XYZ file of C-alpha atoms in Angstrom:
746
model
C 93.743 122.622 79.048
C 94.631 124.398 75.671
C 97.493 125.383 73.300
C 98.441 128.566 71.327
C 100.582 128.163 68.240
C 100.628 131.070 65.723
C 97.444 132.871 66.398
C 94.274 132.058 68.146
C 92.200 131.846 65.065
C 94.434 129.197 63.507
C 95.763 127.342 66.424
C 92.954 125.940 68.392
C 91.103 123.028 66.800
C 87.960 124.147 68.403
C 85.037 121.970 69.343
C 82.629 123.248 66.604
C 85.237 122.599 63.940
C 85.377 118.897 64.808
C 81.677 118.824 65.059
C 81.111 119.760 61.335
C 84.034 117.386 60.298
C 82.189 114.344 61.394
C 82.414 112.542 58.125
C 85.729 113.947 56.974
C 88.813 111.825 57.778
C 92.009 113.482 58.875
C 94.311 114.079 55.841
C 97.294 111.910 55.700
C 100.580 113.561 56.418
C 103.417 113.209 53.874
C 105.680 115.902 54.986
C 103.702 118.626 53.405
C 101.094 120.749 55.220
C 97.707 119.522 54.053
C 94.748 121.980 54.196
C 91.813 120.464 56.119
C 88.535 121.559 54.640
C 85.421 121.232 56.821
C 82.131 120.970 55.020
C 79.230 122.919 56.509
C 81.077 125.869 58.017
C 82.241 128.281 55.254
C 85.731 129.416 55.503
C 86.498 127.301 58.608
C 90.216 126.638 59.329
C 90.749 124.642 62.372
C 94.496 124.910 62.311
C 97.122 122.215 62.008
C 98.110 119.244 64.099
C 95.614 119.393 67.055
C 94.464 115.840 66.580
C 98.016 114.623 66.042
C 99.311 116.337 69.217
C 96.357 115.579 71.487
C 97.467 112.007 72.429
C 100.920 113.285 73.433
C 99.447 115.972 75.591
C 97.171 113.473 77.274
C 100.056 111.111 77.928
C 101.995 113.998 79.424
C 99.053 115.073 81.672
C 98.551 111.411 82.822
C 102.273 111.161 83.932
C 103.654 109.092 80.930
C 106.125 111.625 79.911
C 108.368 109.135 77.951
C 105.505 108.084 75.750
C 104.514 111.703 75.325
C 108.058 112.609 74.249
C 108.058 109.688 71.684
C 104.778 110.834 70.262
C 105.711 114.454 69.997
C 109.171 113.713 68.534
C 107.536 112.279 65.523
C 105.953 115.661 64.697
C 109.076 117.843 65.288
C 110.349 119.033 61.900
C 107.018 119.057 60.296
C 106.672 121.286 57.113
C 104.110 123.274 58.907
C 105.843 125.758 61.123
C 102.961 125.964 63.556
C 102.717 122.159 64.036
C 106.581 122.023 64.422
C 106.474 124.737 67.099
C 103.602 123.071 69.062
C 105.271 119.706 68.806
C 108.521 121.129 70.144
C 106.789 122.581 73.103
C 105.315 119.308 73.981
C 108.552 117.535 73.441
C 110.438 119.870 75.628
C 107.888 119.636 78.416
C 108.033 115.920 78.187
C 111.815 115.798 78.287
C 111.839 118.172 81.277
C 109.480 115.794 83.078
C 111.818 112.847 82.668
C 114.804 114.895 83.772
C 116.330 115.548 80.438
C 116.612 119.266 80.833
C 119.730 119.478 78.603
C 117.831 117.884 75.607
C 114.777 120.017 76.290
C 117.058 123.052 76.062
C 118.282 121.991 72.613
C 114.753 121.561 71.464
C 113.675 124.888 72.670
C 116.683 126.867 71.514
C 115.861 126.070 67.930
C 112.219 127.137 68.610
C 113.248 130.347 70.238
C 115.608 131.357 67.322
C 112.799 130.844 64.811
C 110.418 133.447 63.538
C 107.468 132.769 65.822
C 104.294 134.608 66.835
C 104.455 136.474 70.171
C 102.252 133.791 71.871
C 104.612 130.953 70.794
C 107.707 133.012 71.518
C 106.419 133.800 75.055
C 105.493 130.143 75.736
C 108.934 129.080 74.510
C 110.766 131.513 76.786
C 108.457 130.617 79.822
C 109.429 126.971 79.309
C 113.075 127.818 78.697
C 113.098 129.647 82.053
C 111.808 126.422 83.692
C 114.423 124.402 81.819
C 117.315 126.697 82.951
C 115.998 126.771 86.477
C 115.933 122.985 86.630
C 119.605 123.004 85.416
C 120.561 125.540 88.135
C 121.284 128.234 85.617
C 119.885 131.195 87.420
C 120.948 134.084 85.137
C 119.666 132.247 82.028
C 116.430 131.484 83.654
C 115.806 135.111 84.751
C 116.630 136.292 81.334
C 114.269 133.886 79.629
C 111.466 135.065 81.965
C 112.109 138.601 81.107
C 112.031 137.807 77.372
C 108.720 136.194 77.850
C 107.149 139.105 79.464
C 108.613 141.440 76.602
C 107.334 139.079 73.822
C 103.799 138.948 75.196
C 102.900 141.385 78.047
C 99.649 139.599 78.775
C 101.616 136.935 80.687
C 103.959 139.367 82.365
C 102.687 138.629 85.816
C 103.210 134.944 85.254
C 106.761 135.419 84.152
C 107.214 137.585 87.227
C 105.998 134.881 89.509
C 108.525 132.495 88.058
C 111.341 135.066 88.380
C 110.519 135.485 92.102
C 110.722 131.738 92.428
C 114.046 131.651 90.870
C 115.428 134.505 92.941
C 114.140 132.970 96.165
C 115.734 129.582 95.314
C 119.108 131.168 94.507
C 119.085 133.031 97.935
C 118.429 136.478 96.479
C 115.643 137.277 98.876
C 115.886 141.107 98.756
C 115.699 141.054 94.978
C 112.818 138.497 95.179
C 110.970 140.842 97.434
C 111.475 143.817 95.125
C 110.241 141.704 92.214
C 107.228 140.487 94.167
C 106.304 144.081 95.251
C 106.527 145.151 91.529
C 104.512 142.127 90.422
C 101.738 142.883 92.952
C 101.077 146.078 90.827
C 100.623 144.306 87.590
C 97.189 143.604 86.000
C 96.125 140.042 87.012
C 93.071 137.924 87.804
C 92.241 137.655 91.529
C 93.688 134.137 91.955
C 97.044 135.264 90.352
C 97.201 138.461 92.352
C 96.706 136.296 95.485
C 99.607 134.009 94.444
C 101.842 137.057 94.071
C 100.841 138.386 97.494
C 101.406 134.985 98.981
C 104.896 134.783 97.474
C 105.640 138.207 98.817
C 104.499 137.189 102.237
C 106.670 134.046 102.248
C 109.717 136.049 101.310
C 108.962 138.613 104.081
C 108.672 135.826 106.532
C 112.118 134.386 105.391
C 113.616 137.963 105.830
C 112.128 138.345 109.279
C 110.265 141.474 107.958
C 107.420 141.171 110.403
C 105.812 144.557 109.533
C 105.870 143.659 105.877
C 104.458 140.181 106.596
C 101.637 141.535 108.625
C 100.875 144.308 106.056
C 100.797 141.878 103.212
C 98.502 139.478 105.170
C 96.092 142.311 105.502
C 96.455 143.091 101.824
C 95.550 139.532 101.151
C 92.447 139.949 103.383
C 91.462 142.820 101.282
C 91.242 140.652 98.179
C 90.319 137.142 99.455
C 86.890 135.986 99.011
C 86.795 132.347 100.212
C 85.615 132.144 103.890
C 87.979 129.383 104.925
C 90.959 131.140 103.362
C 89.967 134.422 104.960
C 89.755 132.627 108.376
C 93.226 131.380 107.845
C 94.551 134.635 106.944
C 92.927 136.421 109.897
C 94.119 133.726 112.313
C 97.688 134.022 111.073
C 97.680 137.790 111.350
C 96.280 137.500 114.880
C 98.880 134.979 115.885
C 101.678 137.122 114.614
C 100.306 140.217 116.277
C 100.267 138.355 119.654
C 103.940 137.386 119.077
C 104.904 141.048 118.614
C 102.721 142.314 121.411
C 99.953 143.998 119.571
C 97.254 142.406 121.619
C 94.343 144.666 120.619
C 95.062 144.205 116.929
C 95.280 140.461 117.483
C 92.043 140.312 119.195
C 90.374 142.086 116.205
C 91.936 139.720 113.752
C 91.198 136.618 115.776
C 87.609 137.867 115.946
C 87.460 138.086 112.201
C 88.824 134.623 111.846
C 86.021 133.272 114.003
C 83.335 135.030 112.093
C 84.658 134.305 108.570
C 84.089 130.576 108.778
C 82.787 129.241 112.026
C 83.033 125.725 110.697
C 86.728 125.981 109.964
C 89.717 124.720 111.899
C 91.318 128.117 111.994
C 88.095 129.624 113.546
C 88.440 126.999 116.392
C 92.227 127.836 116.750
C 91.401 131.557 116.784
C 88.799 131.043 119.523
C 91.211 129.027 121.607
C 93.861 131.763 121.111
C 91.290 134.277 122.453
C 90.386 132.032 125.400
C 94.149 131.772 126.168
C 94.300 135.619 126.136
C 91.307 135.783 128.577
C 89.392 137.503 125.730
C 86.810 134.936 124.929
C 84.170 137.576 125.588
C 85.453 139.369 122.427
C 83.332 136.850 120.598
C 79.502 136.910 121.090
C 78.379 133.762 122.952
C 76.233 132.630 120.019
C 79.167 132.915 117.603
C 81.394 131.219 120.081
C 78.936 128.290 120.504
C 78.688 127.962 116.684
C 82.486 127.462 116.422
C 82.488 124.890 119.284
C 79.473 123.066 117.786
C 81.229 122.715 114.440
C 84.266 121.531 116.201
C 82.307 118.788 118.080
C 82.932 120.253 121.473
C 79.395 119.897 122.550
C 79.660 120.524 126.201
C 81.564 123.890 125.684
C 79.064 124.714 123.007
C 76.098 124.171 125.321
C 77.681 126.599 127.763
C 78.098 129.186 125.126
C 74.580 128.861 123.694
C 73.168 128.974 127.156
C 74.934 132.229 127.768
C 73.532 133.582 124.425
C 70.052 132.587 125.569
C 70.436 134.423 128.852
C 71.365 137.548 126.874
C 68.512 137.010 124.542
C 65.891 134.421 125.149
C 64.490 134.942 121.630
C 67.650 133.831 119.929
C 66.034 130.815 118.291
C 69.234 129.895 116.346
C 71.096 129.648 119.614
C 68.369 127.360 121.159
C 68.334 125.248 117.942
C 72.100 124.622 118.088
C 71.967 124.132 121.815
C 69.387 121.457 121.222
C 71.565 119.785 118.550
C 74.487 119.974 120.893
C 72.587 118.407 123.862
C 71.317 115.534 121.791
C 74.681 114.849 120.279
C 76.282 114.952 123.714
C 73.865 112.140 124.784
C 71.079 114.169 126.424
C 68.468 113.457 123.852
C 65.483 114.579 125.990
C 67.116 117.931 126.663
C 67.926 118.324 123.047
C 64.458 117.439 121.934
C 63.060 119.943 124.462
C 65.081 122.828 123.027
C 64.281 121.834 119.470
C 60.416 121.651 120.193
C 60.771 124.956 121.967
C 62.205 126.551 118.769
C 59.296 125.125 116.804
C 56.863 126.562 119.262
C 58.273 130.118 119.452
C 60.183 130.822 116.227
C 58.406 132.867 113.631
C 60.644 131.537 110.823
C 58.753 128.531 109.420
C 61.786 127.052 107.842
C 63.734 127.093 111.160
C 60.744 125.933 113.104
C 60.048 123.039 110.721
C 63.755 122.104 110.715
C 63.937 122.039 114.443
C 60.897 119.883 114.826
C 62.043 117.479 112.133
C 65.511 117.197 113.872
C 63.710 116.517 117.115
C 62.037 113.619 115.430
C 65.291 112.321 113.955
C 66.847 112.242 117.461
C 63.949 110.380 118.899
C 64.156 107.985 116.080
C 67.976 107.465 116.602
C 67.365 106.846 120.149
C 64.926 104.046 119.422
C 61.671 105.899 120.449
C 59.857 105.131 117.200
C 56.479 106.006 118.577
C 57.732 109.410 119.875
C 59.497 110.067 116.483
C 56.409 108.991 114.436
C 54.199 111.536 116.429
C 56.736 114.309 115.891
C 57.084 113.578 112.112
C 53.262 113.790 111.846
C 53.256 116.966 113.704
C 55.857 118.342 111.157
C 53.520 117.353 108.237
C 50.565 119.081 109.929
C 52.228 122.389 110.710
C 54.864 122.842 107.957
C 53.384 120.972 105.011
C 55.080 123.027 102.255
C 58.634 123.001 103.665
C 61.764 120.993 103.124
C 61.346 119.694 106.724
C 57.943 118.242 105.790
C 59.312 116.537 102.753
C 61.914 114.984 104.993
C 59.362 113.964 107.562
C 57.238 112.322 105.067
C 59.987 110.197 103.752
C 61.079 109.181 107.190
C 57.590 108.226 108.249
C 57.224 106.123 105.273
C 60.669 104.533 105.543
C 60.003 103.599 109.236
C 57.009 101.725 108.123
C 58.917 100.139 105.375
C 61.471 98.878 107.732
C 58.832 97.607 109.936
C 57.424 95.792 106.708
C 54.163 97.645 107.099
C 54.215 98.360 103.371
C 50.473 99.390 103.456
C 51.255 102.284 105.756
C 54.298 103.213 103.641
C 52.203 103.211 100.471
C 49.617 105.464 102.211
C 52.240 107.857 103.425
C 54.049 108.193 100.176
C 50.821 108.055 98.001
C 51.005 111.809 97.195
C 54.560 111.438 95.850
C 57.160 114.052 96.400
C 60.861 114.251 95.314
C 62.887 111.562 93.522
C 63.652 109.827 96.794
C 59.948 109.430 97.741
C 59.026 108.060 94.257
C 61.899 105.574 94.251
C 60.865 104.178 97.564
C 57.208 104.294 96.666
C 58.112 102.054 93.687
C 59.818 99.534 95.868
C 56.907 99.460 98.193
C 54.474 98.969 95.326
C 56.673 96.234 93.868
C 56.496 94.374 97.196
C 52.695 94.819 97.232
C 52.511 93.273 93.698
C 51.756 96.460 91.923
C 54.299 96.126 89.103
C 52.766 98.739 86.885
C 52.569 101.119 89.741
C 56.158 100.512 90.638
C 57.301 101.294 87.220
C 55.417 104.416 87.115
C 56.965 105.628 90.344
C 60.414 104.661 89.133
C 59.865 106.474 85.812
C 58.847 109.518 87.799
C 62.014 109.252 89.957
C 64.153 108.992 86.865
C 62.409 111.992 85.353
C 62.853 114.244 88.424
C 66.499 113.242 88.922
C 67.931 111.814 85.667
C 71.530 112.184 86.753
C 71.139 111.779 90.569
C 71.236 108.889 92.759
C 67.640 108.023 93.136
C 66.975 108.571 89.470
C 69.851 106.389 88.468
C 68.835 103.651 91.002
C 65.258 103.843 89.551
C 66.645 103.295 86.088
C 68.536 100.220 87.387
C 65.298 98.799 88.680
C 63.401 99.686 85.559
C 66.198 97.891 83.619
C 65.772 94.726 85.714
C 68.810 95.164 87.853
C 67.644 95.314 91.549
C 71.170 94.715 92.871
C 73.854 97.229 91.796
C 76.622 95.079 90.191
C 79.946 95.725 88.538
C 81.973 93.908 85.836
C 85.023 94.342 83.610
C 83.427 96.938 81.437
C 85.432 97.661 78.362
C 86.750 101.216 78.114
C 85.731 103.134 75.020
C 86.896 106.452 73.440
C 85.806 109.465 75.131
C 85.421 111.896 72.272
C 84.746 110.883 68.651
C 83.162 112.059 65.500
C 79.759 110.944 66.602
C 79.881 113.394 69.430
C 81.030 116.194 67.223
C 78.138 115.492 64.957
C 75.689 115.800 67.870
C 77.271 119.150 68.821
C 77.099 120.338 65.197
C 73.357 120.071 65.313
C 73.021 121.214 68.985
C 74.344 124.663 68.442
C 71.819 125.609 65.792
C 69.087 124.119 68.053
C 70.007 126.731 70.562
C 69.873 129.429 68.002
C 73.681 129.874 68.012
C 76.070 130.094 64.970
C 78.992 127.828 65.756
C 81.425 130.286 64.187
C 80.023 133.040 66.451
C 80.564 130.737 69.385
C 84.169 130.177 68.354
C 84.960 133.788 67.707
C 83.465 134.922 71.045
C 85.785 132.375 72.837
C 88.671 133.475 70.930
C 88.165 137.107 71.922
C 88.735 136.295 75.558
C 92.108 137.544 76.918
C 91.974 135.003 79.579
C 91.868 132.207 76.875
C 94.951 133.487 75.235
C 96.771 133.724 78.549
C 95.615 130.157 79.342
C 96.908 128.929 75.961
C 100.439 130.345 76.461
C 100.592 128.916 80.031
C 99.589 125.550 78.869
C 102.089 125.506 76.123
C 104.755 126.448 78.621
C 103.567 123.552 80.991
C 102.511 125.996 83.626
C 99.422 123.929 84.309
C 98.401 125.326 87.683
C 98.608 128.993 86.419
C 96.636 127.916 83.273
C 94.077 126.430 85.554
C 93.556 129.658 87.434
C 92.795 131.488 84.059
C 90.496 128.657 82.973
C 88.696 128.752 86.360
C 88.264 132.481 86.028
C 86.719 132.057 82.578
C 84.290 129.435 83.717
C 83.265 131.501 86.778
C 82.724 134.556 84.730
C 80.614 132.714 82.184
C 78.877 130.371 84.650
C 75.546 131.165 83.122
C 76.565 130.910 79.404
C 75.917 127.324 78.352
C 77.310 127.736 74.793
C 80.460 129.504 76.043
C 81.280 126.819 78.573
C 80.536 123.879 76.203
C 82.773 125.487 73.661
C 85.608 126.113 76.206
C 85.237 122.543 77.478
C 85.453 121.186 73.915
C 88.537 123.166 73.129
C 90.273 121.873 76.193
C 89.208 118.308 75.734
C 90.105 118.131 71.955
C 93.586 119.518 72.952
C 93.993 116.558 75.433
C 93.343 118.551 78.567
C 90.496 116.467 79.820
C 90.604 117.328 83.559
C 90.543 121.096 82.760
C 87.640 120.501 80.387
C 85.611 118.803 83.120
C 86.332 121.838 85.410
C 85.228 124.213 82.599
C 81.770 122.595 82.051
C 81.144 121.889 85.799
C 79.080 125.000 86.319
C 76.581 123.608 83.779
C 75.491 121.023 86.225
C 73.769 123.657 88.312
C 72.826 125.959 85.347
C 70.838 123.217 83.678
C 69.445 121.395 86.658
C 66.099 119.884 85.576
C 66.933 120.514 81.877
C 69.522 117.912 81.364
C 67.807 116.702 78.235
C 68.525 120.043 76.376
C 72.311 119.602 76.781
C 74.349 117.537 74.184
C 75.812 114.123 75.224
C 79.234 115.704 74.877
C 78.537 117.499 78.215
C 78.539 114.198 80.060
C 81.672 113.107 78.202
C 83.458 116.312 79.075
C 82.240 116.218 82.658
C 83.500 112.698 83.312
C 87.136 112.303 82.040
C 89.448 109.543 83.245
C 92.938 110.860 83.622
C 95.569 108.166 84.028
C 93.377 105.802 81.961
C 96.043 103.323 81.028
C 97.511 103.225 84.515
C 94.092 102.802 86.039
C 92.886 100.176 83.600
C 96.013 98.001 84.030
C 96.034 98.255 87.778
C 92.294 97.245 87.801
C 92.990 94.318 85.510
C 95.889 93.079 87.681
C 93.628 92.963 90.733
C 90.402 91.988 89.264
C 88.698 95.338 89.901
C 86.207 97.042 87.593
C 88.146 99.957 86.047
C 85.171 102.178 85.737
C 84.277 101.527 89.368
C 87.897 102.355 90.237
C 87.658 105.610 88.283
C 84.331 106.540 89.927
C 86.078 106.010 93.371
C 89.168 107.984 92.575
C 87.084 110.881 91.234
C 85.286 111.046 94.560
C 88.480 110.484 96.678
C 90.778 112.974 95.054
C 89.165 114.495 91.972
C 92.129 112.748 90.122
C 94.667 115.019 91.902
C 97.678 112.921 92.492
C 98.890 115.304 95.175
C 95.680 115.204 97.241
C 96.133 115.068 100.974
C 93.195 114.835 103.351
C 93.014 116.298 106.795
C 93.178 112.763 108.209
C 96.310 112.083 106.352
C 95.217 110.029 103.265
C 97.413 110.384 100.295
C 97.239 110.345 96.510
C 94.657 109.564 93.807
C 92.968 106.755 95.748
C 93.296 108.460 99.235
C 95.146 105.637 101.103
C 96.028 106.141 104.628
C 99.871 105.518 105.250
C 99.285 102.600 107.624
C 96.770 101.005 105.157
C 99.419 101.595 102.497
C 102.025 99.728 104.525
C 99.665 96.773 104.799
C 98.962 96.645 101.113
C 102.527 96.883 100.286
C 103.273 93.917 102.572
C 100.443 91.833 100.962
C 101.883 92.762 97.534
C 105.372 91.953 98.508
C 106.627 95.514 97.852
C 109.958 96.381 99.530
C 111.043 99.595 101.068
C 107.506 101.155 100.905
C 107.400 104.811 101.805
C 104.078 106.650 102.378
C 105.334 109.315 99.980
C 105.048 106.747 97.240
C 101.244 107.062 97.456
C 101.604 110.496 95.815
C 102.739 108.704 92.682
C 99.859 107.902 90.344
C 101.053 104.425 89.499
C 101.402 103.484 93.229
C 98.259 105.017 94.346
C 96.166 103.383 91.605
C 97.833 99.965 92.291
C 97.080 100.188 95.916
C 93.561 101.540 95.385
C 92.728 98.842 92.883
C 93.888 96.123 95.365
C 92.130 97.667 98.351
C 88.821 98.007 96.400
C 89.126 94.471 94.982
C 89.617 93.153 98.473
C 86.591 94.994 99.799
C 84.452 93.575 96.874
C 85.676 90.129 97.637
C 85.168 90.528 101.339
C 81.572 91.503 100.836
C 80.806 89.010 98.053
C 80.425 91.666 95.472
C 78.040 93.744 97.536
C 78.829 97.014 95.963
C 77.408 99.567 98.617
C 78.932 97.594 101.435
C 82.359 97.504 99.700
C 82.309 101.279 99.029
C 81.116 101.897 102.671
C 83.984 99.829 103.854
C 86.554 101.609 101.631
C 85.380 104.857 103.209
C 84.625 103.915 106.799
C 86.465 100.656 107.377
C 85.150 97.054 107.926
C 84.161 97.173 111.469
C 81.197 99.707 111.230
C 80.126 98.192 107.978
C 79.938 94.719 109.597
C 77.683 96.247 112.246
C 75.484 97.987 109.670
C 74.977 94.685 107.781
C 73.728 93.026 110.885
C 70.708 95.432 111.043
C 67.341 94.245 109.855
C 66.784 94.660 106.118
C 70.374 95.340 105.389
C 70.373 92.487 102.760
C 68.473 95.018 100.601
C 71.172 97.261 99.073
C 68.801 100.252 99.066
C 67.887 99.845 102.745
C 71.641 99.371 103.580
C 72.514 102.546 101.688
C 69.642 104.574 103.161
C 70.515 103.484 106.767
C 74.160 104.344 106.864
C 74.504 106.486 110.016
C 77.778 108.200 109.164
C 76.830 111.353 107.038
C 80.229 111.241 105.192
C 79.852 107.603 104.339
C 76.182 108.009 103.401
C 77.066 110.685 100.982
C 80.212 108.928 99.740
C 78.426 105.721 98.663
C 75.927 107.759 96.558
C 78.474 109.897 94.956
C 80.731 107.048 93.924
C 77.595 105.289 92.579
C 76.554 108.195 90.525
C 80.092 108.549 89.154
C 80.099 104.920 88.185
C 76.812 105.146 86.286
C 78.006 108.216 84.431
C 81.319 106.520 83.537
C 79.356 103.383 82.283
C 77.376 105.606 79.964
C 80.360 107.360 78.686
C 83.094 104.634 78.524
C 81.445 101.203 78.423
C 81.403 99.573 74.975
C 77.972 98.377 73.822
C 79.333 94.789 73.686
C 80.863 94.948 77.078
C 78.547 92.158 78.229
C 77.288 91.846 81.840
C 78.213 94.703 84.152
């Protein structure tokens, strides 16, 4: 994320500044502040010390607080007041992270007593509040947070949130409630306002203030936008209303939970609560069936959808889902009958085509290849310009391919289609001896989907690598002068003045708040502001690239990736118009040293491990799955115990998996074991990491599974099917960004 020394114009070493500085070395520091002149942008002043402090910030973000403290300490006392202030903030955060709150207090006191800008002073007081709170000094912490709000009112709501936390922790619940009520009236972005109301609701629960708790839950429903969160809130409101005897209100809220997100766990719980109250009829049968279908309760779903069809025989969606439920419950003929009836009677061509294609898929899965082929042909004949037809064309060709009828596959795929069809068309042509035709098909797949699975696999085959392989790729720098040079030319190509892009970004109030919060070490809150900026400017390529560059240059690589994430959709099909820096910003590797060292110890490819961790947890060390997997590498506790035993670790506790160094160590070991078990068969090893060895062993026994592409295409578990592709795509991006040119064989 980002920092805010004296003022925004001078504190941020922005992306475009570094871009035009490509050939200018950083000035040597000799105790005196040295002006940094950037050729090519008149009057540009990037601000002091960003390059010097970025490593310390990266170390801190990656969990190596001791190294971060050592790095930042070297810059404390610099002749530049701005650099000295920024270094003190990083040093104090690092000391706090290693439990040296007393020393952090000394560092910050000197900073607080100096003549600082409002932004620096506010950040220092916010951080002081955290230090005092860690030392159990309640009064001092509250005073520091009050000063922060006074020094820079733009962060008043964040100071209030921390005051509420201190008051709660010290047992002053009534005062905390008053503070939360007041904070709820302060200007704030939506996510921050939700956090305030959540804090208020928790306090009201602790105070047994049922009416207040219920009222605040409904206030949250008024502002919440995420469907699953709304379902959670409505369910909680309904549950509480049942407890206090407000049955009618409870039924309304439970109904709302069901409709907010039918595929959520809270919708299922709400429906079960209604059933327990003999109020299932409060939910329309179709809606009831949808919730049960998503919960995997197929027999109950069939009953509900049947009731919906009795009420309205033209409810084609109800018939469609009843067909899927029947087939999934084992009644494939009955399911196919329903799906074919939808195709026969529905006026919505997309729904009708989808229903018929699903009927064919179920016939295929049941082993009725002749029946499936006939239905796929019917989809092509009746719904030729729909997504269902594209899927049917591929499945028809793939069935022929698996039967080794490559001539039929070539005929079916001859007219081309999406990247998937072109990829497999190339494989069929290669088998038929048409090498030129194969290359042409793969080139088209790579053109259609340059950063997607089939495009990347096509590039592999074009490069002479039919079997995806891994190796000990060397890790290179993420961001360097070459990238900035590319960006310096990229902005003018877009018709944008780099200085104008910088000034527009600096004018954002949300950026100022994010800078202060980052300097105070309030990373979650800063993330809310950055997410809000990225969401607000989701269609503004230049703004997002600039924001991402600011964050990455500062050392906040994960935040930079989140900032530029919207560009993936904005520029779909136009990837070539974006600068290479976008890929570099989009694919950071937090915990780089820990990850590389763990991979080396266990003989795993570090970039493959990074690709896996990105998919498993998004590099969130506190990630917890609904199944119970923990940490960066999402290791199940029982698997963790087995790995600990094999490593000879004593006194292993599943909570250890939330520590980055432990999760990466165990993830590297488990990945290396899967690669060894499957003799370097990448797709099989990845599938086993996700689904376990037993199902993978069964899949490998299927005809054609020795071909990695056939294996990957035939994985029957939807989650594992997607997982293998996503990790592979991540891996290819990491190779492009991080692998050194002389890394040798992959």
